Coordinates of C-alpha atoms and ligand atoms in Angstrom, one line a residue:
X1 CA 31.6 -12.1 -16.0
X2 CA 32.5 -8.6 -16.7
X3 CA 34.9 -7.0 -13.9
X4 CA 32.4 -4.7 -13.0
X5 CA 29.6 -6.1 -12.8
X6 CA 30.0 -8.5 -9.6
X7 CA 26.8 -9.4 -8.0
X8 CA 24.6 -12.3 -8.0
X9 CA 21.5 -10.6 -7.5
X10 CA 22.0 -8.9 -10.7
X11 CA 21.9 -12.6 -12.6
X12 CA 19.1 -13.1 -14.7
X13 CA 16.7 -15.6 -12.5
X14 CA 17.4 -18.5 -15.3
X15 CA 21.0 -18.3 -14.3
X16 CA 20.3 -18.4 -10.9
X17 CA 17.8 -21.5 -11.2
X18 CA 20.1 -23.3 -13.4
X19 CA 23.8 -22.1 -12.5
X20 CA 25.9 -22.3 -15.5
X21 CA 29.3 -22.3 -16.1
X22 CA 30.2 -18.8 -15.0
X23 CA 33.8 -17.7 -16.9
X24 CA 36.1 -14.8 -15.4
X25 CA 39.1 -13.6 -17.3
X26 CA 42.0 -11.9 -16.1
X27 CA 43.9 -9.9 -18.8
X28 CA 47.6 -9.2 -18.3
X29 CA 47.2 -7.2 -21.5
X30 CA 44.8 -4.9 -20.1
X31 CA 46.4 -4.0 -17.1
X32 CA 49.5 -2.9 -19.0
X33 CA 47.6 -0.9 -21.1
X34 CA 48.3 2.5 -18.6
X35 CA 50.0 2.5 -15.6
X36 CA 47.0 2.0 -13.6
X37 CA 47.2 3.1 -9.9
X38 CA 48.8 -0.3 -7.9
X39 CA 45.6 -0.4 -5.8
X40 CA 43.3 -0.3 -8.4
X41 CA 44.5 -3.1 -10.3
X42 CA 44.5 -4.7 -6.5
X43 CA 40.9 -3.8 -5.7
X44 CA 39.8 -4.9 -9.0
X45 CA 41.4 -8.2 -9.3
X46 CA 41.0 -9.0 -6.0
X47 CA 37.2 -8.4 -6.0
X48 CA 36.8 -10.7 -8.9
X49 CA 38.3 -13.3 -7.6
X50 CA 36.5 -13.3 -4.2
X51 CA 33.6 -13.3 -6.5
X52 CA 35.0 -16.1 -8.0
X53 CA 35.3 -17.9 -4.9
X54 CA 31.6 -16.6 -3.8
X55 CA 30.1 -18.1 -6.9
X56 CA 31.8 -21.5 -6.2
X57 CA 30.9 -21.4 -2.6
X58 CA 27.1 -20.9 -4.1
X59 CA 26.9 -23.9 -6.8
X60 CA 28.0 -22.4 -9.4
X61 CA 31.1 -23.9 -12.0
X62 CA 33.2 -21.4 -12.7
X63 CA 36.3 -20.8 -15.2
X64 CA 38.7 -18.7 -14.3
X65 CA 41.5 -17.8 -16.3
X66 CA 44.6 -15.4 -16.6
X67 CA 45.9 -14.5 -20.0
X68 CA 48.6 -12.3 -21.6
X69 CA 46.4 -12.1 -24.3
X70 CA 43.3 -9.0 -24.4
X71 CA 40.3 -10.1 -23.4
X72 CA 38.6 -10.3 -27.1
X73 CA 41.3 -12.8 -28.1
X74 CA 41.7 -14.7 -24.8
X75 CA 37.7 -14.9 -25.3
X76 CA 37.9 -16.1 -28.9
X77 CA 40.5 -18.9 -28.1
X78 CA 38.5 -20.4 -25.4
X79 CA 35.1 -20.4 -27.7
X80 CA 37.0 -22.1 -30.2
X81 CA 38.6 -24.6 -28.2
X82 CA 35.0 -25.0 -26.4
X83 CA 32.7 -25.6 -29.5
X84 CA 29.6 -26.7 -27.2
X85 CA 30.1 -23.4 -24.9
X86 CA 27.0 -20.4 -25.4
X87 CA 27.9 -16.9 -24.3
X88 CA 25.8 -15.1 -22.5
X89 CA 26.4 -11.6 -20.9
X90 CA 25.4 -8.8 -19.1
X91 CA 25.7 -5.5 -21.7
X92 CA 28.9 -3.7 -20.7
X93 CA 29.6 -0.3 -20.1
X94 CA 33.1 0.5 -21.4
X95 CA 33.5 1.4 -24.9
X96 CA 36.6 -0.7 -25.2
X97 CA 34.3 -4.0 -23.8
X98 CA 31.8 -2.8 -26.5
X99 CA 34.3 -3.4 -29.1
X100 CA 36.4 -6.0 -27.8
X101 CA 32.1 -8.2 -28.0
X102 CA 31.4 -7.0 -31.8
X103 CA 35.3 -8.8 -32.2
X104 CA 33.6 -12.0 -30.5
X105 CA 30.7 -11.7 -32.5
X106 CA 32.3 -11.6 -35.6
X107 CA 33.7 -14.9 -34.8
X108 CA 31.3 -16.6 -33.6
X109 CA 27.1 -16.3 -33.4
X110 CA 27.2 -17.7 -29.9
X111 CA 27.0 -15.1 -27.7
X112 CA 23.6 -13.2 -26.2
X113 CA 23.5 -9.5 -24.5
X114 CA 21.4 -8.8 -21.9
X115 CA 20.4 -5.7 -20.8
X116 CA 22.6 -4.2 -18.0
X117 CA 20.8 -4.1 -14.9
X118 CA 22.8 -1.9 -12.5
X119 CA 22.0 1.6 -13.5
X120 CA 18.3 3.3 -13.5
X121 CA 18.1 5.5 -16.6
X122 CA 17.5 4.2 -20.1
X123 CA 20.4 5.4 -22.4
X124 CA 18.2 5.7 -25.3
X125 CA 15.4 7.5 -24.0
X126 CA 18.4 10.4 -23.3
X127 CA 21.1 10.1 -25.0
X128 CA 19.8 12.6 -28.2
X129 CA 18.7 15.2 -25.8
X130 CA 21.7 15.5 -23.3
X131 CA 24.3 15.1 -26.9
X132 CA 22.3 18.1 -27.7
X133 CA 23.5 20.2 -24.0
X134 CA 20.2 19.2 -22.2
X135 CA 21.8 19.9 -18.7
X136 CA 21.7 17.6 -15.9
X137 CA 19.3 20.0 -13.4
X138 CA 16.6 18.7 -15.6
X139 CA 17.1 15.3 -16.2
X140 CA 18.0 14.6 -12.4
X141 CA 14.3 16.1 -11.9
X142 CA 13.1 13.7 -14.2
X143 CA 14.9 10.7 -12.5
X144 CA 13.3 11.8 -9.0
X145 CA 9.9 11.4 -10.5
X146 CA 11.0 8.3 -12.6
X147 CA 12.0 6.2 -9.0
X148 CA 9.7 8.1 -6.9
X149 CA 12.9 8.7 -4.4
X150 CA 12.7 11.8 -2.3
X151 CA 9.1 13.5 -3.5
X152 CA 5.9 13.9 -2.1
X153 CA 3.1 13.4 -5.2
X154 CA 4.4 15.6 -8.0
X155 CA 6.5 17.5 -6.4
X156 CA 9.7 17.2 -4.5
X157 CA 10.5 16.3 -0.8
X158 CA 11.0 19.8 1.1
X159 CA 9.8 21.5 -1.7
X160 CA 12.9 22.6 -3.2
X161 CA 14.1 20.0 -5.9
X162 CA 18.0 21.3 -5.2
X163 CA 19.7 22.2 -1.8
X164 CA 23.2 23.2 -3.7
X165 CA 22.9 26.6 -2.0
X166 CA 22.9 25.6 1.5
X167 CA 25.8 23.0 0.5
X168 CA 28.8 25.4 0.4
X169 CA 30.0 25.2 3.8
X170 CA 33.5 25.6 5.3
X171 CA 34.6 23.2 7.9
X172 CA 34.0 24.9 11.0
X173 CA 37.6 24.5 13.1
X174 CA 37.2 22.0 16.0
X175 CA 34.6 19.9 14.6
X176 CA 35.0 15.9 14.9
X177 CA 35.7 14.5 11.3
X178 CA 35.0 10.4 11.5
X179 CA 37.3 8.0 10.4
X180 CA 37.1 6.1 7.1
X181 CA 35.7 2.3 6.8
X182 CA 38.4 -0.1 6.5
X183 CA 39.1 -3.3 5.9
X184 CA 42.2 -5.7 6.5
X185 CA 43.4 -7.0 3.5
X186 CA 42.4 -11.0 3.6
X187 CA 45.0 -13.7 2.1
X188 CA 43.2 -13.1 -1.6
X189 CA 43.9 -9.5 -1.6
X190 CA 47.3 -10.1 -0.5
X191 CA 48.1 -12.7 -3.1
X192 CA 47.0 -9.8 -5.7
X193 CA 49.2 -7.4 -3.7
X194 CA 52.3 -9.3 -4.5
X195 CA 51.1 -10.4 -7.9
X196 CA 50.9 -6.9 -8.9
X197 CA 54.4 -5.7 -6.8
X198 CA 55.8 -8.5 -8.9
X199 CA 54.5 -7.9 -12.2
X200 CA 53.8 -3.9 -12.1
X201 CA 56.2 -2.5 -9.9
X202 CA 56.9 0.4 -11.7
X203 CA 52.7 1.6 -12.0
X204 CA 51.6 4.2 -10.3
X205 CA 50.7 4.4 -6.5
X206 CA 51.4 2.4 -3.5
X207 CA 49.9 -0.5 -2.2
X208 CA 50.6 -0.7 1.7
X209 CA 47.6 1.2 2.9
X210 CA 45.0 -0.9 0.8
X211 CA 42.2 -0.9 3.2
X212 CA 39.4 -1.3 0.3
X213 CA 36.4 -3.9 0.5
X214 CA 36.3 -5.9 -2.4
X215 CA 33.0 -8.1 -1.9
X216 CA 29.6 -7.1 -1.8
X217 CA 29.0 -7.7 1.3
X218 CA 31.8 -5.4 2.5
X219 CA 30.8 -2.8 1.0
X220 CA 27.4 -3.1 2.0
X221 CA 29.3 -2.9 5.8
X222 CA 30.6 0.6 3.8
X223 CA 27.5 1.7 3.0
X224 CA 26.1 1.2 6.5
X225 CA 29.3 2.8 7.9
X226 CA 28.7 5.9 5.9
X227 CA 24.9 6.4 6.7
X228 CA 25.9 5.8 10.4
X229 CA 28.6 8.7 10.2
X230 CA 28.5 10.8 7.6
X231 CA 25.5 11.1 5.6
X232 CA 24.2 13.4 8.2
X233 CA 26.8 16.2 7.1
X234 CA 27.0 15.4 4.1
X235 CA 25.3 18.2 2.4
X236 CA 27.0 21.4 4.4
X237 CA 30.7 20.1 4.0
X238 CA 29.9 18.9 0.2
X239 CA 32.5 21.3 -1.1
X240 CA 34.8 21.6 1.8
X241 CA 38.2 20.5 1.8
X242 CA 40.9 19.7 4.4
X243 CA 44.2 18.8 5.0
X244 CA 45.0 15.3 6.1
X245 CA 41.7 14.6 5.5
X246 CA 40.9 12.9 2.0
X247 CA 37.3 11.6 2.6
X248 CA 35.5 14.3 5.0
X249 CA 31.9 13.5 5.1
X250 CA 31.8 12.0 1.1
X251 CA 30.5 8.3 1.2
X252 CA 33.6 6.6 -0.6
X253 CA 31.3 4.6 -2.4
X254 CA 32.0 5.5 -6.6
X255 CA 34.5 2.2 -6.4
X256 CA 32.2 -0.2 -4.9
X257 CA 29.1 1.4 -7.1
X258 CA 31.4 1.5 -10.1
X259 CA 32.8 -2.3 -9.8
X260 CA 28.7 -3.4 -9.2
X261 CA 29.8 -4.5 -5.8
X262 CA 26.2 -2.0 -4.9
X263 CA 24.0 -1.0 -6.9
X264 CA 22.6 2.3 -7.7
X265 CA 19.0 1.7 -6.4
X266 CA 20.4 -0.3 -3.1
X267 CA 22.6 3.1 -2.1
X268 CA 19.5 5.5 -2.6
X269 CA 16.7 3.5 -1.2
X270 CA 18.8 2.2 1.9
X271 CA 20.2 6.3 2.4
X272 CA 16.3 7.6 2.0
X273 CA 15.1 4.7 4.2
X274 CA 18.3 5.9 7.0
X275 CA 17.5 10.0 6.8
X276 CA 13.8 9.0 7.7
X277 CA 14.4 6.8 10.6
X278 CA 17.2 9.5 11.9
X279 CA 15.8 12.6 10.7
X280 CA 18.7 13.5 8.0
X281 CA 18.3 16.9 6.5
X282 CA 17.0 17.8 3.5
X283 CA 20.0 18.9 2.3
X284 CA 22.0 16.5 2.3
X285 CA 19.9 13.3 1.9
X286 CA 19.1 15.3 -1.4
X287 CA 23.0 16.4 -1.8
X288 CA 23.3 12.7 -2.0
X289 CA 21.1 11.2 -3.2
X290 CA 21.2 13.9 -6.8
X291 CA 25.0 12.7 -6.8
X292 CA 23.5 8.9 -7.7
X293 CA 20.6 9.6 -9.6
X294 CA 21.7 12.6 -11.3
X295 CA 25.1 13.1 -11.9
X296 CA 26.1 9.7 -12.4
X297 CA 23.6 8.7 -14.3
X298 CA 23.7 11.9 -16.5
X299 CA 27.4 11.1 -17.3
X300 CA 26.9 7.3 -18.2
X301 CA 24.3 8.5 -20.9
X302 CA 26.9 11.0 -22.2
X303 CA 29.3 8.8 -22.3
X304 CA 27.6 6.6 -24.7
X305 CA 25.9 9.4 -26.7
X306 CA 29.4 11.1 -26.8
X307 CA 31.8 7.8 -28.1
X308 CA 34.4 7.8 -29.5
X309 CA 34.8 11.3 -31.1
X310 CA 35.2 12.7 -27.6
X311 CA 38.1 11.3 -26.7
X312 CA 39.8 13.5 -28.9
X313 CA 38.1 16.8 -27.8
X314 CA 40.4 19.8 -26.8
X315 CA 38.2 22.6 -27.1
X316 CA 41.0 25.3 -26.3
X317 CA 43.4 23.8 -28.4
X318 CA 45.5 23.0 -25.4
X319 CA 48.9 20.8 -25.9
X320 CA 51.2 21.3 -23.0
X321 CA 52.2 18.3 -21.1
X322 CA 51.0 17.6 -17.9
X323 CA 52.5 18.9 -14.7
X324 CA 55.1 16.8 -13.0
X325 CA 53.7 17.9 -9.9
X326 CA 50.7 15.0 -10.7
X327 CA 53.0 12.4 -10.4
X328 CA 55.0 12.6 -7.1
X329 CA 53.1 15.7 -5.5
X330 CA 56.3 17.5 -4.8
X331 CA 55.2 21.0 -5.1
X332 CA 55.5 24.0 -3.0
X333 CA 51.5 24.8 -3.8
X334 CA 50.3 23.4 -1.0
X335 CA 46.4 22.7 -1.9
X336 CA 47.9 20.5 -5.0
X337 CA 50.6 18.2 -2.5
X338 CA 47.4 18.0 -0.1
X339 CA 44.9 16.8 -3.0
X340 CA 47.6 14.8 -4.5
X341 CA 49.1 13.2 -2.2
X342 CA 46.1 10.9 -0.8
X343 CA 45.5 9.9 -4.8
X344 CA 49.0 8.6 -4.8
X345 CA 48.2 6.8 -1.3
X346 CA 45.3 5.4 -2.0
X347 CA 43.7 6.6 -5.1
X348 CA 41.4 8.8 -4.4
X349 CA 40.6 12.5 -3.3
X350 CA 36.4 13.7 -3.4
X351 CA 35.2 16.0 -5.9
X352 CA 36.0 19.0 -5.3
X353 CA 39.8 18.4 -4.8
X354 CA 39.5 16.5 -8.6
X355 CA 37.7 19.5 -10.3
X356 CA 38.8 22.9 -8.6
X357 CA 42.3 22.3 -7.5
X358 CA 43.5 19.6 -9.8
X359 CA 41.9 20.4 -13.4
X360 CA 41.5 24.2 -12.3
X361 CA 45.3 23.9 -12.0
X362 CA 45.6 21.9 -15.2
X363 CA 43.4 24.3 -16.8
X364 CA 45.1 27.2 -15.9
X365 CA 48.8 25.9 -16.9
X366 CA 47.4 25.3 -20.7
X367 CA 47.5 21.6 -20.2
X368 CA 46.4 19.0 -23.0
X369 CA 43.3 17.7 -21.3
X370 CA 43.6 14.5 -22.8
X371 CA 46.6 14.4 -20.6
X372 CA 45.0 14.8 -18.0
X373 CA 41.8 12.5 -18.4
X374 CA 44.6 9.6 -18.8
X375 CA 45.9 10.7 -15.4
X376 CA 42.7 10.6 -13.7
X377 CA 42.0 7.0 -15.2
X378 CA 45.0 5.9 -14.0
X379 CA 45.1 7.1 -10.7
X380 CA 41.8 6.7 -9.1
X381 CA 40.6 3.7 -7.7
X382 CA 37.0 4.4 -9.1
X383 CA 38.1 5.3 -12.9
X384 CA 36.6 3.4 -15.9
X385 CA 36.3 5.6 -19.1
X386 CA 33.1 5.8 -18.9
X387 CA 32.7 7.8 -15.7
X388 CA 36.3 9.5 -15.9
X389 CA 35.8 10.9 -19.6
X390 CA 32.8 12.8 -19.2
X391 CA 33.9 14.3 -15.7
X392 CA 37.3 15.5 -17.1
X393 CA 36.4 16.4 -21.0
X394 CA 32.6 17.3 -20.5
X395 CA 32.8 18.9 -16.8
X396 CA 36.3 19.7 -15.6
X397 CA 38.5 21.0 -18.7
X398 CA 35.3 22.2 -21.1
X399 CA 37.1 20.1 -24.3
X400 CA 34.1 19.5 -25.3
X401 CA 32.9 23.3 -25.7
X402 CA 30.1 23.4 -23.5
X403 CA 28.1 20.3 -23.9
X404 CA 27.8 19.0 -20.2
X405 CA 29.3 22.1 -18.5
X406 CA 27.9 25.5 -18.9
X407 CA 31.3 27.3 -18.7
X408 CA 34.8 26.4 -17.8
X409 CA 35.5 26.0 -14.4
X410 CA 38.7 27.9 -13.4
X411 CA 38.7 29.6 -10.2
X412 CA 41.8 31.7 -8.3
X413 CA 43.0 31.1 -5.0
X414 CA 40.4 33.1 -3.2
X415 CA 37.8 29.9 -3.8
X416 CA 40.6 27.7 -2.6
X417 CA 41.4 29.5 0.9
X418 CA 37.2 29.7 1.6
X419 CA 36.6 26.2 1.0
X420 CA 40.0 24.8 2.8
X421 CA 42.7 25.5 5.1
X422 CA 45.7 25.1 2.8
X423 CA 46.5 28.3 2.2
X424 CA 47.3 29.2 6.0
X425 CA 50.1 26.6 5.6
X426 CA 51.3 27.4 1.8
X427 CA 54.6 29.4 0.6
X428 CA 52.3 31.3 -1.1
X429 CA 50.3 34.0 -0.2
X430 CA 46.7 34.1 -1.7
X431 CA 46.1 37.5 -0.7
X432 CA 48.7 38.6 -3.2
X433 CA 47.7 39.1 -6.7
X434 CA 51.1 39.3 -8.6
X435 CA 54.7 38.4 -8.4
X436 CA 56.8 35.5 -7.0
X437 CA 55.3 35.6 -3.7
X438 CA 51.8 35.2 -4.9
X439 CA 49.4 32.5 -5.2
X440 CA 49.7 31.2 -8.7
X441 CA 46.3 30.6 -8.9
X442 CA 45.4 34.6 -8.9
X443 CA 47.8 35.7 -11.8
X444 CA 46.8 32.4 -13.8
X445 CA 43.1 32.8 -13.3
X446 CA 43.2 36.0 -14.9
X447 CA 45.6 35.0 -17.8
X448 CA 43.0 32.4 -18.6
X449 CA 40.1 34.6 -18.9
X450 CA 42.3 37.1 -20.9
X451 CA 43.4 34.3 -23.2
X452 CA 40.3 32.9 -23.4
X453 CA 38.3 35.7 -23.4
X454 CA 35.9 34.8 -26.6
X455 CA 34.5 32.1 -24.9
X456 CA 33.9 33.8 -21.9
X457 CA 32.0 36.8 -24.0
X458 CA 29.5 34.4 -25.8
X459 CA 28.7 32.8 -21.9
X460 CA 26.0 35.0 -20.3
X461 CA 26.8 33.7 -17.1
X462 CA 30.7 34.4 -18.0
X463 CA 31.4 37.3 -19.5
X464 CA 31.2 39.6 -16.6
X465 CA 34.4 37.8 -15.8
X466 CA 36.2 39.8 -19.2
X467 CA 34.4 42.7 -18.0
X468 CA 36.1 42.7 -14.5
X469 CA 40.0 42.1 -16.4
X470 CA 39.3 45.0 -18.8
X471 CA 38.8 47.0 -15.9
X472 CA 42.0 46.8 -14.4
X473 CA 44.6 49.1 -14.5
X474 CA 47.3 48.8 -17.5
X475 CA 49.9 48.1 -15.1
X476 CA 48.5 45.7 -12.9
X477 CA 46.9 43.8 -16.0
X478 CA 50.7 43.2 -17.7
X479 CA 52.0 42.6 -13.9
X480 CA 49.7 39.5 -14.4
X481 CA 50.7 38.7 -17.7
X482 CA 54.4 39.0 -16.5
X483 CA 54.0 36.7 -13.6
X484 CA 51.5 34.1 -15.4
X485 CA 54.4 33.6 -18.5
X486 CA 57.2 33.5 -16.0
X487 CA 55.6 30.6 -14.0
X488 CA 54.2 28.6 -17.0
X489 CA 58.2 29.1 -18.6
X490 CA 59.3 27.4 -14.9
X491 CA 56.6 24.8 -14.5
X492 CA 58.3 21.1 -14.6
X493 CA 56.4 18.9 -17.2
X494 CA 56.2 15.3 -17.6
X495 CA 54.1 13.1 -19.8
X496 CA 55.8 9.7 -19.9
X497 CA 52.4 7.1 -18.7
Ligands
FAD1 P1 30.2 11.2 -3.0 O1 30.5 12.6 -2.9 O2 29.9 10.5 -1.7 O3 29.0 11.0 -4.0 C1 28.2 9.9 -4.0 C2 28.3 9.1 -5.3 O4 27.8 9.9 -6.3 C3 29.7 8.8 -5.7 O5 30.1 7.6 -5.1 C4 29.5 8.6 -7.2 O6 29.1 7.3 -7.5 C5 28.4 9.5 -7.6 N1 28.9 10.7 -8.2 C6 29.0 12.0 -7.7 N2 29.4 12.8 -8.6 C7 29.6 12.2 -9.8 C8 30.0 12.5 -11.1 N3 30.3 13.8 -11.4 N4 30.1 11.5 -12.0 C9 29.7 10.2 -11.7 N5 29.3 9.9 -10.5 C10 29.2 10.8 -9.5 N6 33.7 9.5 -10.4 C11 33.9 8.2 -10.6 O7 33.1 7.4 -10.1 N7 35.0 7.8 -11.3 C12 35.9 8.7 -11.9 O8 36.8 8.3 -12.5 C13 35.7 10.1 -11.7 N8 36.5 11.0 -12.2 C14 36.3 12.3 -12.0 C15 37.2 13.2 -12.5 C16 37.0 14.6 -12.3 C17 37.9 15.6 -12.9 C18 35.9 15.0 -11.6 C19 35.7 16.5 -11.4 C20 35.0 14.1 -11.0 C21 35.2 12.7 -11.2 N9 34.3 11.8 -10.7 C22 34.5 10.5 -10.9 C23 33.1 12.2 -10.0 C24 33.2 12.4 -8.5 O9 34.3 13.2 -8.2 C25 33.4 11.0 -7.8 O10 32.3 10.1 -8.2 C26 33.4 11.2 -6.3 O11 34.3 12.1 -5.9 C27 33.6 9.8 -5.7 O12 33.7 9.9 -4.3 P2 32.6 9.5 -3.3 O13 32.1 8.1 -3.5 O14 33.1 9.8 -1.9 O15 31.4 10.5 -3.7
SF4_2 FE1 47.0 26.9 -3.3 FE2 47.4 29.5 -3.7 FE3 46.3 28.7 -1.4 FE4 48.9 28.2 -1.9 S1 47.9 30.1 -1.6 S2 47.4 26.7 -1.1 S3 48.8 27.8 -4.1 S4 45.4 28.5 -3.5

């Protein structure tokens, strides 16, 4: 069983008729591999073996074993040792799965793929057109009209096949935010907990506040909980961030959808079948459900279209080491100790925190984005390369020159302070555009596009930006220069994973 693939329904119907051996394995050699995030090495471990257990409560035989060794050659030694034993598998996602089979192939002819059952697009039928910068507007529409899901006939629910416009709200002040799904770690999860305190204690994260499901049916309960409180606002707070709150109105789902402890069609259909029993907006019902269909989708398929020559992409050239502000959040810019903090709590932060405070800032500081695609993998509890690559070298840094993204997104403060409320409460003051008192985001911004400014000329949806810096006086455009090298000469760097 692959780690994230964890649900029976997803068997193919001979397994469930005849219930072979089903074999797990737990690598000690992959999670030393990075210093993955404590609680994502607990949510993953810990969901497999309640699966595990769920399989053996069900009929099934299982095998589960933990091995120093990587997964190819823990694999290996158990076909050998087992000469009567077939393999059969669900096709995985991960590039380094992909690899670690054709080892077990070349060993052995006993082992079948099947096709992988948890996603909804076919990765062939895309995969030349979106390597070629087909953008994901137009292959979402395609999905709605492949599942059917939010359109009336031929055209689209509402009318409108994209809501984005009405989905840029500030949180107004006073209003209720509801409180995240959680569950009590059971005595599997806490076995993992000390496992990993034991064997990992110096990995990133902490573990005290794990309050993840980690069986389907949990995070079914999480799905349910969602729809019940949040779907409903979903759309008009999309981009909105706050402090102390982490979640908002985003679902929390990616690790549960991710791990294959839900499925991609059960989220939309039950989410469609909840806004029209309780009248959900349009908005964000299709906020939502594009999210699923679209983006996700979208970035599985350029994942595999894009392997293994983008891992090494660094469009701008960019070599600097990452912040040290990403690993302990001790930083007097308060939007980046607000967005990092809950990722060091409990590995996560939504979107918009992850691509226009945390890669805008490792963006604008000239940061190797390969750096920083490690440090999302890493931290977040719903990182596997496959999902994290494409989001921080396709959309978030632009390494791979404009593929998935149609420009760099960089942004100063001013986008910061309308979509938060960190700026009231930071050292800095956004409204200033230069010197030590400033908002480093203001200076930076501008730096960037003067730095960068050839590949803001050949964007027609970007160059006004060059046109706007040209424009500014001489003195105020080497006051920004001035204060953009003097911070980048302070700022603390660390790369040591
Ligand atoms: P919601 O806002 O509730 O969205 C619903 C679902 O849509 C998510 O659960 C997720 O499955 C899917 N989704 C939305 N956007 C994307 C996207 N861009 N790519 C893939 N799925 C998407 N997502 C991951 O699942 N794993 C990652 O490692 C990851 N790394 C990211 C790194 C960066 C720099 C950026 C900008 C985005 C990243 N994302 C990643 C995408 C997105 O930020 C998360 O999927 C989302 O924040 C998860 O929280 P949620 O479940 O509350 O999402
Ligand atoms: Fe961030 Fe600048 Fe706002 Fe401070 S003033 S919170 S650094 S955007």
């Amino acid at each position: 069983m692959w780690h994230d693939q964890l649900m029976v329904d997803h068997f193919p119907e001979w397994v469930r008729e005849e219930r072979p051996l089903l074999l797990f394995i737990e690598s000690a050699h992959k999670a030393q591999s990075r210093p993955y995030h404590k609680q994502k090495l607990m949510f993953v471990l810990s969901a497999m073996r309640h699966f595990a257990l769920e399989c053996h409560q069900n009929g099934y035989p299982v095998w589960y074993e933990s091995t120093p060794q990587s997964f190819d050659q823990g694999l290996i030694r158990l076909l050998d040792k087992h000469k009567h034993w077939k393999l059969y598998h669900m096709e995985p996602n991960e590039w380094d799965s992909i690899q670690a089979l054709k080892q077990v192939r070349s060993h052995t002819n006993r082992v079948t793929t099947y096709n992988n059952t948890f996603f909804l697009a076919d990765i062939d039928e895309f995969k030349d057109r979106i390597k070629s910068g087909w953008r994901m507007e137009f292959f979402y529409r395609e999905m709605r009209r492949k599942t059917g899901y939010l359109m009336e006939g031929e055209l689209p629910a509402g009318g409108e096949w994209n809501y984005d416009k009405e989905n840029r709200k500030k949180l107004p002040k006073n209003l209720s935010i509801p409180a995240t799904f959680q569950v009590e770690p059971d005595a599997v999860t806490l076995e993992v907990q000390h496992m990993i305190e034991d064997l990992f204690p110096h990995h990133f994260g902490e573990t005290n506040s794990f309050a993840y499901a980690v069986t389907s049916h949990e995070a079914q309960r999480a799905l349910e909980h969602f729809l019940h409180t949040r779907l409903h606002s979903f759309g008009p707070y999309e981009d909105a961030m706050a402090s102390g709150h982490a979640v908002l109105f985003h679902s929390q789902l990616s690790p549960y959808l991710n791990a294959g402890l839900l499925s991609a069609s059960m989220v939309c259909e039950a989410a469609i079948r909840y806004s029209v029993q309780h009248e959900i907006p349009i908005a964000s019902i299709e906020g939502f459900i594009r999210q699923i269909i679209g983006w996700r989708e979208y970035i599985r398929i350029y994942y595999h279209a894009m392997m293994p020559e983008i891992r090494t992409a660094n469009y701008f050239g960019f070599t600097e080491d990452l912040p040290q502000l990403f690993w302990d959040a001790d930083t007097s810019l308060n939007c980046l100790r607000q967005c990092i903090k809950p990722v060091i709590e409990d590995a996560y932060a939504h979107h918009i925190p992850r691509l226009m405070v945390m890669s805008n800032f490792s963006n604008l500081t000239q940061t190797d984005p390969r750096q920083l695609n490690e440090w999302f993998w890493f931290s977040y509890i719903d990182a596997y390369e496959w999902v994290v690559l494409p989001n921080v070298l396709g959309m978030s840094t632009f390494a791979d020159g404009g593929i998935l993204a149609s420009k760099p997104y960089v942004a100063g403060g001013n986008y910061i302070n309308k979509m938060s409320d960190y700026c009231s409460s930071c050292t800095y003051s956004v409204k200033e555009k230069t010197g030590d008192s400033a908002c480093p985001f203001n200076y930076l911004y501008w730096n960037f596009i003067d730095d960068q400014r050839e590949t803001f000329q050949q964007n027609g949806r970007a160059n006004f930006m060059v046109n706007t810096f040209d424009k500014k006086s001489v003195e105020e455009k080497q006051a920004i220069k001035n204060s953009a090298e003097k911070f980048l000469k302070q700022l603390p760097r660390n790369w040591s994973p």
